[in-house]
Amino acid sequence: MKKLIIFFSVLCLGVLFLSFSAPNKEETAAKGIDFFKGTFQEALALAEKEKKYVFVDVYATWCGPCKQLKRTTFKDKEVGTYFNKNFINIAIDGETEEGDEILNRYNIRSYPTLLILDAKGRVQTRHSGFMKPFILINFGRRIVPL
């Protein structure tokens, strides 16, 4: 019985230790774009506070090129490093209530549509369709040079 208690104590301490260990720099850098989890208005407010532009991915869950962007380009290490440093990034499902407002406000007619906005919500540049990682970085560099 005593051995069992010691075993579970060591096991619990091990799990606790692992849960608090920080990810290494390679894991953090390789994660790709970190998308903001709040609302569009909250993203604009954060952009104003941090003096950044807003990168908006307007997508639909059924859209093939949207899925391809999420699976490849948005997970690219260099894309993540550049966009996380320079933008507040937000992904908005165009087929939600908030998405419908975005579709109307920015006259979006296809998925995916990628926008770069200033903190007031004014369009700086836009693109519709899939982009490879280096093309997406160049898209962002139109507004925020490296």
Coordinates of N, CA, C and O in Angstrom, one line a residue:
M1 N 0.8 -1.2 0.0 CA 0.0 0.0 0.0 C 0.9 1.3 0.0 O 0.6 2.2 -0.7
K2 N 1.9 1.2 0.8 CA 2.8 2.4 0.9 C 3.5 2.7 -0.5 O 3.6 3.8 -0.9
K3 N 3.9 1.6 -1.2 CA 4.5 1.7 -2.5 C 3.5 2.4 -3.5 O 3.9 3.2 -4.3
L4 N 2.3 2.0 -3.4 CA 1.2 2.5 -4.3 C 1.0 4.0 -4.0 O 0.9 4.8 -5.0
I5 N 1.0 4.4 -2.8 CA 0.9 5.8 -2.4 C 2.1 6.6 -3.0 O 1.9 7.7 -3.5
I6 N 3.3 6.1 -2.8 CA 4.5 6.8 -3.3 C 4.4 6.9 -4.8 O 4.7 7.9 -5.4
F7 N 4.0 5.8 -5.5 CA 3.9 5.8 -6.9 C 3.0 6.9 -7.4 O 3.3 7.7 -8.3
F8 N 1.8 6.9 -6.9 CA 0.8 8.0 -7.3 C 1.3 9.4 -6.9 O 1.0 10.3 -7.7
S9 N 2.0 9.5 -5.8 CA 2.5 10.9 -5.5 C 3.5 11.3 -6.5 O 3.5 12.5 -7.0
V10 N 4.4 10.4 -6.9 CA 5.4 10.7 -7.9 C 4.8 11.0 -9.2 O 5.1 12.0 -9.9
L11 N 3.8 10.2 -9.6 CA 3.1 10.4 -10.8 C 2.4 11.8 -10.9 O 2.5 12.5 -11.9
C12 N 1.7 12.1 -9.8 CA 1.0 13.4 -9.7 C 2.0 14.6 -9.8 O 1.8 15.6 -10.5
L13 N 3.1 14.5 -9.2 CA 4.2 15.5 -9.2 C 4.7 15.6 -10.6 O 5.0 16.7 -11.1
G14 N 4.9 14.5 -11.3 CA 5.4 14.5 -12.7 C 4.4 15.2 -13.6 O 4.8 16.0 -14.4
V15 N 3.2 14.9 -13.5 CA 2.1 15.5 -14.3 C 2.1 17.0 -14.0 O 2.0 17.8 -15.0
L16 N 2.1 17.4 -12.8 CA 2.1 18.8 -12.4 C 3.3 19.5 -13.0 O 3.2 20.6 -13.5
F17 N 4.5 18.9 -12.9 CA 5.7 19.5 -13.4 C 5.6 19.7 -14.9 O 5.9 20.8 -15.4
L18 N 5.1 18.7 -15.6 CA 5.0 18.8 -17.1 C 4.0 19.9 -17.5 O 4.1 20.5 -18.5
S19 N 2.9 20.0 -16.7 CA 1.9 21.0 -17.1 C 2.4 22.4 -17.0 O 1.9 23.3 -17.6
F20 N 3.4 22.7 -16.1 CA 4.0 24.0 -16.0 C 5.2 24.3 -16.8 O 5.7 25.4 -16.8
S21 N 5.7 23.3 -17.5 CA 6.9 23.6 -18.3 C 6.6 24.5 -19.5 O 5.6 24.3 -20.1
A22 N 7.4 25.5 -19.7 CA 7.2 26.4 -20.8 C 7.6 25.8 -22.1 O 8.6 25.0 -22.2
P23 N 6.9 26.1 -23.2 CA 7.3 25.6 -24.5 C 8.6 26.2 -24.9 O 8.9 27.4 -24.6
N24 N 9.4 25.5 -25.7 CA 10.7 26.0 -26.1 C 10.4 27.0 -27.3 O 9.3 27.1 -27.9
K25 N 11.4 27.8 -27.7 CA 11.3 28.8 -28.7 C 10.9 28.3 -30.0 O 10.1 28.9 -30.8
E26 N 11.4 27.1 -30.4 CA 11.0 26.5 -31.7 C 9.6 26.1 -31.7 O 8.9 26.4 -32.7
E27 N 9.0 25.6 -30.6 CA 7.6 25.3 -30.6 C 6.7 26.5 -30.8 O 5.8 26.5 -31.5
T28 N 7.1 27.6 -30.1 CA 6.4 28.8 -30.1 C 6.4 29.5 -31.5 O 5.4 29.9 -32.1
A29 N 7.6 29.5 -32.1 CA 7.8 30.1 -33.4 C 7.1 29.3 -34.5 O 6.7 29.9 -35.5
A30 N 7.0 28.0 -34.4 CA 6.5 27.2 -35.5 C 5.0 27.1 -35.5 O 4.4 26.4 -36.3
K31 N 4.3 27.8 -34.6 CA 2.9 27.6 -34.5 C 2.1 28.3 -35.6 O 0.9 28.0 -35.7
G32 N 2.6 29.2 -36.3 CA 1.9 29.9 -37.3 C 1.1 31.1 -36.8 O 1.5 31.6 -35.7
I33 N 0.1 31.6 -37.5 CA -0.6 32.8 -37.1 C -1.5 32.5 -35.9 O -2.2 31.5 -35.8
D34 N -1.4 33.4 -34.9 CA -2.2 33.3 -33.7 C -3.4 34.2 -33.9 O -3.2 35.4 -33.9
F35 N -4.5 33.6 -34.0 CA -5.7 34.4 -34.3 C -6.4 34.9 -33.0 O -6.6 34.1 -32.1
F36 N -6.8 36.1 -32.9 CA -7.5 36.8 -31.8 C -8.8 36.1 -31.6 O -9.5 35.8 -32.6
K37 N -9.2 35.8 -30.4 CA -10.4 35.1 -30.1 C -11.6 36.0 -29.8 O -12.7 35.4 -29.6
G38 N -11.5 37.3 -29.8 CA -12.6 38.1 -29.4 C -13.4 38.5 -30.7 O -13.3 37.9 -31.7
T39 N -14.2 39.6 -30.6 CA -15.0 40.1 -31.6 C -14.2 41.0 -32.6 O -13.1 41.4 -32.2
F40 N -14.8 41.3 -33.7 CA -14.1 42.2 -34.6 C -13.9 43.6 -34.0 O -12.8 44.2 -34.1
Q41 N -14.9 44.1 -33.3 CA -14.7 45.4 -32.6 C -13.6 45.4 -31.6 O -12.8 46.3 -31.4
E42 N -13.5 44.3 -30.9 CA -12.4 44.1 -29.9 C -11.0 44.1 -30.5 O -10.1 44.6 -30.0
A43 N -11.0 43.5 -31.7 CA -9.7 43.4 -32.5 C -9.3 44.8 -32.9 O -8.1 45.1 -32.8
L44 N -10.3 45.6 -33.4 CA -9.9 47.0 -33.8 C -9.4 47.8 -32.6 O -8.5 48.5 -32.7
A45 N -10.1 47.6 -31.4 CA -9.7 48.4 -30.2 C -8.3 47.9 -29.8 O -7.4 48.8 -29.4
L46 N -8.0 46.6 -29.9 CA -6.6 46.2 -29.5 C -5.6 46.7 -30.5 O -4.5 47.1 -30.1
A47 N -5.9 46.7 -31.8 CA -5.0 47.3 -32.8 C -4.7 48.7 -32.5 O -3.6 49.2 -32.6
E48 N -5.7 49.5 -32.1 CA -5.5 50.9 -31.8 C -4.6 51.0 -30.6 O -3.6 51.8 -30.6
K49 N -4.8 50.2 -29.6 CA -4.0 50.3 -28.4 C -2.6 49.9 -28.6 O -1.7 50.5 -28.1
E50 N -2.4 48.9 -29.5 CA -1.0 48.4 -29.7 C -0.4 49.0 -31.0 O 0.7 48.7 -31.4
K51 N -1.1 50.0 -31.6 CA -0.6 50.7 -32.8 C -0.2 49.7 -33.9 O 0.9 49.7 -34.5
K52 N -1.2 48.8 -34.2 CA -1.0 47.8 -35.2 C -2.1 47.8 -36.2 O -3.2 48.5 -36.0
Y53 N -2.0 47.2 -37.3 CA -3.0 47.0 -38.3 C -3.7 45.7 -38.0 O -3.3 44.9 -37.1
V54 N -4.9 45.4 -38.6 CA -5.7 44.2 -38.4 C -5.7 43.4 -39.6 O -6.0 43.9 -40.7
F55 N -5.3 42.1 -39.5 CA -5.4 41.2 -40.6 C -6.6 40.4 -40.4 O -6.8 39.8 -39.3
V56 N -7.5 40.4 -41.4 CA -8.8 39.7 -41.3 C -8.9 38.6 -42.3 O -8.7 38.9 -43.5
D57 N -9.2 37.4 -41.9 CA -9.5 36.2 -42.7 C -11.0 36.0 -42.7 O -11.5 35.6 -41.6
V58 N -11.7 36.3 -43.8 CA -13.1 36.0 -43.8 C -13.3 34.7 -44.6 O -12.9 34.7 -45.8
Y59 N -13.8 33.7 -43.9 CA -13.9 32.4 -44.5 C -15.3 31.8 -44.4 O -16.2 32.4 -43.7
A60 N -15.5 30.6 -45.0 CA -16.7 29.8 -44.7 C -16.2 28.4 -44.4 O -15.2 27.9 -45.0
T61 N -16.9 27.7 -43.6 CA -16.5 26.4 -43.1 C -16.5 25.4 -44.3 O -15.7 24.4 -44.2
W62 N -17.3 25.6 -45.3 CA -17.3 24.6 -46.4 C -16.4 25.0 -47.5 O -16.2 24.2 -48.5
C63 N -15.6 26.1 -47.4 CA -14.8 26.6 -48.5 C -13.4 25.8 -48.6 O -12.7 25.9 -47.6
G64 N -13.2 25.2 -49.7 CA -11.9 24.5 -49.9 C -10.7 25.3 -49.8 O -9.8 24.9 -49.0
P65 N -10.6 26.4 -50.5 CA -9.4 27.3 -50.4 C -9.2 27.8 -48.9 O -8.1 28.0 -48.5
C66 N -10.3 28.0 -48.2 CA -10.2 28.5 -46.8 C -9.6 27.4 -46.0 O -8.7 27.7 -45.1
K67 N -10.0 26.2 -46.2 CA -9.4 25.1 -45.4 C -7.9 24.9 -45.7 O -7.1 24.6 -44.9
Q68 N -7.6 25.1 -47.0 CA -6.2 24.9 -47.4 C -5.3 26.0 -46.8 O -4.2 25.7 -46.3
L69 N -5.8 27.3 -46.7 CA -5.1 28.3 -46.0 C -4.8 28.0 -44.6 O -3.7 28.1 -44.1
K70 N -5.9 27.5 -43.9 CA -5.7 27.1 -42.5 C -4.8 26.0 -42.3 O -4.0 25.9 -41.3
R71 N -4.8 25.0 -43.2 CA -4.0 23.8 -43.1 C -2.5 24.0 -43.4 O -1.6 23.4 -42.9
T72 N -2.2 25.0 -44.3 CA -0.9 25.2 -44.8 C -0.3 26.6 -44.5 O 0.5 26.8 -43.6
T73 N -0.8 27.6 -45.2 CA -0.2 28.9 -45.1 C -0.3 29.5 -43.7 O 0.7 30.1 -43.2
F74 N -1.4 29.5 -43.1 CA -1.5 30.1 -41.7 C -0.7 29.3 -40.7 O -0.5 29.9 -39.6
K75 N -0.3 28.1 -41.0 CA 0.5 27.3 -40.0 C 2.0 27.5 -40.3 O 2.9 27.0 -39.6
D76 N 2.4 28.2 -41.3 CA 3.8 28.4 -41.7 C 4.5 29.2 -40.7 O 4.0 30.2 -40.2
K77 N 5.7 28.8 -40.3 CA 6.5 29.4 -39.3 C 6.8 30.9 -39.6 O 6.6 31.8 -38.8
E78 N 7.3 31.2 -40.8 CA 7.6 32.5 -41.2 C 6.4 33.4 -41.3 O 6.4 34.6 -40.9
V79 N 5.3 32.9 -41.8 CA 4.0 33.7 -41.8 C 3.6 34.0 -40.4 O 3.3 35.2 -40.1
G80 N 3.7 33.0 -39.5 CA 3.3 33.3 -38.1 C 4.2 34.3 -37.4 O 3.7 35.3 -36.8
T81 N 5.5 34.2 -37.6 CA 6.4 35.2 -37.0 C 6.1 36.6 -37.5 O 6.0 37.5 -36.7
Y82 N 5.9 36.8 -38.8 CA 5.7 38.1 -39.4 C 4.3 38.6 -39.0 O 4.2 39.8 -38.5
F83 N 3.2 37.9 -39.1 CA 1.9 38.4 -38.8 C 1.6 38.6 -37.3 O 1.0 39.5 -36.9
N84 N 2.2 37.7 -36.5 CA 2.0 37.8 -35.1 C 2.7 39.1 -34.5 O 2.2 39.7 -33.6
K85 N 3.8 39.4 -35.1 CA 4.6 40.6 -34.7 C 3.9 41.9 -35.2 O 3.9 42.9 -34.4
N86 N 3.3 41.9 -36.4 CA 2.9 43.2 -37.0 C 1.4 43.4 -37.0 O 1.0 44.6 -37.3
F87 N 0.6 42.4 -36.7 CA -0.9 42.6 -36.9 C -1.6 42.0 -35.7 O -1.1 41.1 -35.0
I88 N -2.9 42.5 -35.5 CA -3.9 41.8 -34.7 C -4.6 40.9 -35.8 O -5.2 41.4 -36.7
N89 N -4.5 39.6 -35.6 CA -5.1 38.7 -36.6 C -6.4 38.2 -36.1 O -6.5 37.7 -35.0
I90 N -7.4 38.2 -37.0 CA -8.7 37.7 -36.6 C -9.3 36.9 -37.8 O -9.2 37.3 -39.0
A91 N -9.9 35.8 -37.5 CA -10.6 35.0 -38.6 C -12.1 35.0 -38.3 O -12.5 34.8 -37.1
I92 N -12.9 35.4 -39.3 CA -14.3 35.6 -39.1 C -15.1 34.7 -40.1 O -14.9 34.8 -41.3
D93 N -15.9 33.8 -39.6 CA -16.8 33.0 -40.4 C -17.8 33.9 -41.0 O -18.6 34.5 -40.3
G94 N -17.8 34.0 -42.4 CA -18.7 34.9 -43.1 C -20.2 34.5 -43.0 O -21.0 35.3 -43.3
E95 N -20.4 33.3 -42.5 CA -21.8 32.8 -42.4 C -22.4 32.9 -41.0 O -23.3 32.1 -40.6
T96 N -21.8 33.8 -40.2 CA -22.4 34.1 -38.8 C -23.0 35.5 -38.9 O -22.8 36.2 -39.8
E97 N -23.6 35.9 -37.8 CA -24.2 37.2 -37.7 C -23.1 38.3 -37.8 O -23.2 39.2 -38.6
E98 N -22.0 38.1 -37.1 CA -20.9 39.1 -37.2 C -20.3 39.0 -38.6 O -19.9 40.0 -39.2
G99 N -20.1 37.8 -39.2 CA -19.6 37.7 -40.5 C -20.5 38.4 -41.6 O -19.9 39.0 -42.5
D100 N -21.8 38.3 -41.4 CA -22.7 38.9 -42.3 C -22.5 40.4 -42.3 O -22.5 41.1 -43.4
E101 N -22.3 41.0 -41.1 CA -22.0 42.4 -41.0 C -20.7 42.8 -41.8 O -20.6 43.8 -42.4
I102 N -19.7 41.9 -41.6 CA -18.4 42.2 -42.3 C -18.5 42.1 -43.8 O -18.0 42.9 -44.6
L103 N -19.3 41.1 -44.3 CA -19.5 40.9 -45.7 C -20.2 42.2 -46.3 O -19.7 42.6 -47.4
N104 N -21.1 42.7 -45.6 CA -21.8 43.9 -46.1 C -20.9 45.1 -46.0 O -20.9 45.9 -46.9
R105 N -20.3 45.3 -44.9 CA -19.4 46.5 -44.6 C -18.3 46.6 -45.7 O -18.0 47.7 -46.1
Y106 N -17.7 45.4 -46.0 CA -16.5 45.4 -46.9 C -16.8 44.9 -48.3 O -15.9 44.6 -49.1
N107 N -18.1 44.7 -48.6 CA -18.5 44.3 -49.9 C -17.8 43.0 -50.4 O -17.3 42.9 -51.5
I108 N -17.8 42.0 -49.5 CA -17.1 40.7 -49.8 C -18.1 39.8 -50.5 O -19.2 39.6 -50.1
R109 N -17.6 39.3 -51.6 CA -18.4 38.4 -52.5 C -17.8 37.0 -52.7 O -18.5 36.2 -53.3
S110 N -16.7 36.7 -52.1 CA -16.1 35.4 -52.2 C -15.3 35.0 -51.0 O -14.8 35.9 -50.3
Y111 N -15.0 33.7 -50.9 CA -14.2 33.2 -49.8 C -13.0 32.5 -50.4 O -13.1 31.9 -51.4
P112 N -11.9 32.6 -49.7 CA -11.6 33.5 -48.6 C -11.3 34.9 -49.1 O -10.8 35.0 -50.2
T113 N -11.7 35.8 -48.3 CA -11.2 37.2 -48.5 C -10.4 37.6 -47.4 O -10.7 37.4 -46.2
L114 N -9.2 38.1 -47.7 CA -8.2 38.6 -46.7 C -8.1 40.1 -46.8 O -7.9 40.7 -47.9
L115 N -8.2 40.7 -45.6 CA -8.2 42.2 -45.5 C -7.1 42.6 -44.6 O -6.8 41.9 -43.6
I116 N -6.5 43.7 -44.9 CA -5.7 44.4 -43.9 C -6.3 45.8 -43.7 O -6.5 46.5 -44.6
L117 N -6.7 46.0 -42.4 CA -7.4 47.3 -42.0 C -6.5 48.1 -41.1 O -5.7 47.5 -40.3
D118 N -6.8 49.4 -41.1 CA -6.2 50.2 -40.0 C -7.1 50.0 -38.8 O -8.1 49.4 -38.8
A119 N -6.7 50.6 -37.7 CA -7.4 50.5 -36.4 C -8.8 51.1 -36.4 O -9.6 50.8 -35.6
K120 N -9.1 51.9 -37.4 CA -10.4 52.5 -37.6 C -11.3 51.6 -38.5 O -12.5 52.0 -38.7
G121 N -10.7 50.5 -39.0 CA -11.5 49.6 -39.8 C -11.5 50.0 -41.3 O -12.2 49.4 -42.1
R122 N -10.6 50.9 -41.7 CA -10.5 51.3 -43.1 C -9.6 50.3 -43.9 O -8.5 50.0 -43.4
V123 N -10.0 49.8 -45.0 CA -9.3 48.9 -45.8 C -8.0 49.5 -46.4 O -8.0 50.6 -47.0
Q124 N -6.9 48.8 -46.1 CA -5.6 49.2 -46.6 C -5.2 48.4 -47.9 O -4.7 48.9 -48.8
T125 N -5.6 47.1 -47.8 CA -5.4 46.2 -49.0 C -6.3 45.0 -48.8 O -6.7 44.7 -47.7
R126 N -6.6 44.3 -49.9 CA -7.5 43.1 -49.8 C -7.1 42.1 -50.9 O -6.5 42.5 -51.9
H127 N -7.5 40.9 -50.7 CA -7.2 39.8 -51.7 C -8.3 38.7 -51.5 O -8.6 38.4 -50.3
S128 N -8.7 38.1 -52.6 CA -9.6 37.0 -52.5 C -8.9 35.8 -53.0 O -8.2 35.8 -54.1
G129 N -9.0 34.7 -52.3 CA -8.5 33.4 -52.8 C -7.3 33.0 -52.0 O -6.8 33.6 -51.1
F130 N -6.8 31.8 -52.3 CA -5.7 31.1 -51.6 C -4.4 31.9 -51.9 O -4.2 32.4 -53.0
M131 N -3.5 31.9 -50.9 CA -2.1 32.4 -51.1 C -1.1 31.5 -50.5 O -1.3 31.0 -49.4
K132 N 0.0 31.3 -51.2 CA 1.1 30.5 -50.6 C 1.8 31.4 -49.5 O 1.6 32.6 -49.5
P133 N 2.6 30.8 -48.6 CA 3.2 31.6 -47.5 C 3.9 32.8 -47.9 O 3.7 33.9 -47.4
F134 N 4.8 32.7 -48.9 CA 5.6 33.9 -49.3 C 4.8 35.0 -49.9 O 5.1 36.1 -49.8
I135 N 3.7 34.6 -50.6 CA 2.8 35.6 -51.2 C 2.0 36.3 -50.1 O 1.8 37.5 -50.2
L136 N 1.6 35.6 -49.1 CA 0.9 36.2 -48.0 C 1.8 37.2 -47.2 O 1.4 38.3 -46.9
I137 N 3.0 36.8 -47.0 CA 4.0 37.8 -46.4 C 4.1 39.0 -47.2 O 4.1 40.1 -46.7
N138 N 4.3 38.8 -48.5 CA 4.4 40.0 -49.4 C 3.1 40.8 -49.4 O 3.2 42.1 -49.5
F139 N 2.0 40.2 -49.2 CA 0.7 40.9 -49.1 C 0.7 41.8 -47.9 O 0.4 43.0 -47.9
G140 N 1.2 41.3 -46.8 CA 1.3 42.1 -45.5 C 2.4 43.2 -45.7 O 2.2 44.3 -45.1
R141 N 3.4 42.9 -46.4 CA 4.5 43.9 -46.5 C 4.1 45.1 -47.3 O 4.8 46.1 -47.2
R142 N 3.0 45.0 -48.0 CA 2.5 46.2 -48.7 C 2.2 47.3 -47.7 O 2.3 48.5 -48.0
I143 N 1.8 46.9 -46.5 CA 1.4 47.8 -45.4 C 2.5 48.0 -44.4 O 2.8 49.1 -43.9
V144 N 3.1 46.9 -43.9 CA 4.1 46.9 -42.9 C 5.4 46.2 -43.4 O 5.5 45.0 -43.5
P145 N 6.3 47.0 -43.9 CA 7.6 46.4 -44.5 C 8.3 45.6 -43.4 O 8.2 45.9 -42.2
L146 N 9.1 44.7 -43.9 CA 10.0 43.9 -42.9 C 11.0 44.7 -42.2 O 11.4 45.7 -42.7

